[in-house]
Amino acid sequence: MFMFFFSRDLEIHCWGGLGSQLYASAFFEKMSLENFNPTLVFHSSGVTPRSPELDWMYEGEYSSFNDFELGGLKSEIGFAKRGIISILKSLKNSLGLNLYQQNDTLPKIREWTKSVRGHYAFEQITEEILEKINERSLKSRRKEFYKKDYLQVKGIGIHYRIGDLETLVNKTYIDPSQLSKLIQEINEKEKLNVTLSSDSANKAELLLGSANKFDIRLLKTNTWDTIQELKKLTYFVGTNSKVSIWIAILRSYEVNSHKTFMPENLKPVLMANLGKKLTSKINFY
């Protein structure tokens, strides 16, 4: 029993796409550096079904649950049983055994904590954590994630999230006129090629292209490679997306001469991830 409580084994549960999973990965590395024995536990449930995208990096330290289709089962559980589950959940949370992130602040991880569930988006991302993720990536598939210095590629990169933001009631995608204005201001100084990545590529190209007189190259690749492509360009314009945030994080650490533009509402997240000094390198619109 004593060994169970103080084994420092820790399940890190996560949901969402690659951006969200990278936050869980960063938290995994943070806990590992603090001498825990973490395991990533991925869940497919959410607004839309998701797939594991980092299982290849955490062989033997990763498990996944295809629980998207199980969401409806909650309504079939009786009132009394739901009440008991809720009480047990609260008890485990108060004891620090199973922790649940209720807001932007993650509860303190204790030596006896067995699992944590959250989005981990407001945790600090240090260079040491990025290097740890990079080591795993290179070891598993020889895919580079983080590199301190490299040759810049001249151009403007845009990551334009639209997707489910078209249908969500309390959220929407960035007004294309804002993005167009930024691109025009940059192109007044030097004419650069524009590379666009979006989860709704054709619509994004139409929205931006109809308001501008520049050619757009659509980036058609997986999300991991999209991050690597867009982070190298001299200018990057991000939108309301964790993938955009990760590109901004990497650019802030890797090369000083990059110009990065991010939505003003994402400033608190980036301040938490990067701190004041590195966040000051980012231009907010």
Short mmCIF file of C-alpha atoms in Angstrom, two decimals, residues 134-266:
data_model
loop_
_atom_site.label_atom_id
_atom_site.label_comp_id
_atom_site.label_asym_id
_atom_site.label_seq_id
_atom_site.Cartn_x
_atom_site.Cartn_y
_atom_site.Cartn_z
CA ASN A 134 13.16 17.06 -29.63
CA GLU A 135 15.32 14.22 -28.27
CA ARG A 136 12.32 11.89 -28.30
CA SER A 137 11.29 12.96 -31.78
CA LEU A 138 14.77 12.44 -33.24
CA LYS A 139 15.17 9.10 -31.48
CA SER A 140 11.79 7.73 -32.60
CA ARG A 141 11.51 8.91 -36.20
CA ARG A 142 14.45 11.25 -36.74
CA LYS A 143 11.95 14.09 -36.98
CA GLU A 144 13.25 17.42 -35.83
CA PHE A 145 11.03 19.44 -33.49
CA TYR A 146 13.27 22.12 -31.98
CA LYS A 147 16.48 23.63 -33.33
CA LYS A 148 18.22 26.68 -31.92
CA ASP A 149 19.64 28.14 -35.13
CA TYR A 150 18.89 27.50 -38.79
CA LEU A 151 18.69 29.34 -42.09
CA GLN A 152 15.58 31.45 -42.39
CA VAL A 153 13.35 31.16 -45.43
CA LYS A 154 12.08 34.46 -46.82
CA GLY A 155 8.31 34.58 -46.89
CA ILE A 156 5.07 35.09 -44.97
CA GLY A 157 3.44 32.11 -43.30
CA ILE A 158 -0.19 32.08 -42.21
CA HIS A 159 -1.86 29.46 -40.06
CA TYR A 160 -5.58 30.15 -40.40
CA ARG A 161 -7.87 28.06 -38.22
CA ILE A 162 -11.48 27.96 -39.41
CA GLY A 163 -12.84 24.39 -39.11
CA ASP A 164 -15.30 23.96 -36.24
CA LEU A 165 -15.15 27.70 -35.44
CA GLU A 166 -17.75 28.14 -38.18
CA THR A 167 -20.33 26.24 -36.13
CA LEU A 168 -19.43 27.04 -32.50
CA VAL A 169 -21.77 29.53 -30.84
CA ASN A 170 -19.31 31.36 -28.57
CA LYS A 171 -16.28 31.37 -30.91
CA THR A 172 -15.51 32.38 -34.46
CA TYR A 173 -12.54 32.56 -36.79
CA ILE A 174 -10.37 35.65 -37.26
CA ASP A 175 -11.80 38.23 -39.65
CA PRO A 176 -9.90 37.75 -42.95
CA SER A 177 -9.68 41.53 -43.35
CA GLN A 178 -7.41 41.64 -40.27
CA LEU A 179 -5.08 39.09 -41.80
CA SER A 180 -5.19 40.82 -45.18
CA LYS A 181 -4.24 44.14 -43.59
CA LEU A 182 -1.23 42.56 -41.86
CA ILE A 183 -0.04 40.92 -45.07
CA GLN A 184 -0.40 44.16 -47.01
CA GLU A 185 1.60 46.07 -44.38
CA ILE A 186 4.39 43.51 -44.53
CA ASN A 187 4.39 43.48 -48.33
CA GLU A 188 4.72 47.26 -48.44
CA LYS A 189 8.28 46.82 -47.19
CA GLU A 190 9.24 43.81 -49.30
CA LYS A 191 7.37 41.60 -51.72
CA LEU A 192 7.27 38.12 -50.25
CA ASN A 193 5.59 34.83 -51.11
CA VAL A 194 2.64 33.86 -48.92
CA THR A 195 2.31 30.29 -47.60
CA LEU A 196 -1.07 29.38 -46.15
CA SER A 197 -2.01 26.45 -43.94
CA SER A 198 -5.59 25.90 -42.79
CA ASP A 199 -7.97 23.19 -41.65
CA SER A 200 -10.37 24.67 -44.23
CA ALA A 201 -7.83 25.35 -46.96
CA ASN A 202 -10.11 26.19 -49.88
CA LYS A 203 -12.27 28.56 -47.84
CA ALA A 204 -9.23 30.22 -46.26
CA GLU A 205 -7.64 30.74 -49.67
CA LEU A 206 -10.88 32.23 -50.99
CA LEU A 207 -11.33 34.55 -48.00
CA LEU A 208 -7.79 35.88 -48.19
CA GLY A 209 -7.24 35.75 -51.93
CA SER A 210 -10.39 37.69 -52.81
CA ALA A 211 -9.19 40.67 -50.77
CA ASN A 212 -5.60 40.74 -51.98
CA LYS A 213 -3.50 40.89 -55.09
CA PHE A 214 -0.85 38.36 -54.12
CA ASP A 215 -0.37 34.69 -54.86
CA ILE A 216 -1.01 32.19 -52.09
CA ARG A 217 0.73 28.83 -51.87
CA LEU A 218 -1.34 26.26 -50.03
CA LEU A 219 0.67 24.10 -47.65
CA LYS A 220 -0.71 20.58 -47.95
CA THR A 221 1.03 18.47 -45.33
CA ASN A 222 0.43 16.97 -41.89
CA THR A 223 0.24 19.21 -38.82
CA TRP A 224 3.69 18.28 -37.50
CA ASP A 225 5.38 19.23 -40.79
CA THR A 226 3.21 22.36 -41.02
CA ILE A 227 4.70 23.57 -37.73
CA GLN A 228 8.22 22.92 -39.03
CA GLU A 229 7.57 24.70 -42.35
CA LEU A 230 5.88 27.82 -40.98
CA LYS A 231 8.28 28.39 -38.09
CA LYS A 232 11.18 28.92 -40.53
CA LEU A 233 9.63 31.79 -42.49
CA THR A 234 10.72 35.37 -41.78
CA TYR A 235 7.13 36.40 -41.00
CA PHE A 236 4.41 34.35 -39.34
CA VAL A 237 0.76 35.29 -38.74
CA GLY A 238 -1.09 32.99 -36.36
CA THR A 239 -4.76 32.74 -35.43
CA ASN A 240 -6.84 31.25 -32.58
CA SER A 241 -5.26 27.82 -32.58
CA LYS A 242 -2.92 25.87 -30.32
CA VAL A 243 -0.92 24.96 -33.44
CA SER A 244 -0.37 28.69 -34.06
CA ILE A 245 0.68 29.07 -30.42
CA TRP A 246 3.24 26.27 -30.73
CA ILE A 247 4.71 27.86 -33.85
CA ALA A 248 5.00 31.14 -31.93
CA ILE A 249 6.65 29.37 -28.96
CA LEU A 250 9.27 27.69 -31.15
CA ARG A 251 9.98 30.89 -33.08
CA SER A 252 10.44 32.83 -29.83
CA TYR A 253 13.15 30.44 -28.64
CA GLU A 254 14.82 29.60 -31.94
CA VAL A 255 15.59 32.73 -34.00
CA ASN A 256 15.60 36.36 -32.83
CA SER A 257 15.11 38.00 -36.24
CA HIS A 258 11.69 36.42 -36.94
CA LYS A 259 8.58 38.59 -36.88
CA THR A 260 5.60 36.84 -35.30
CA PHE A 261 2.03 38.16 -35.19
CA MET A 262 -0.61 36.64 -32.91
CA PRO A 263 -4.18 37.59 -31.84
CA GLU A 264 -4.31 39.88 -28.78
CA ASN A 265 -6.59 37.45 -26.90
CA LEU A 266 -3.80 34.82 -26.89
#
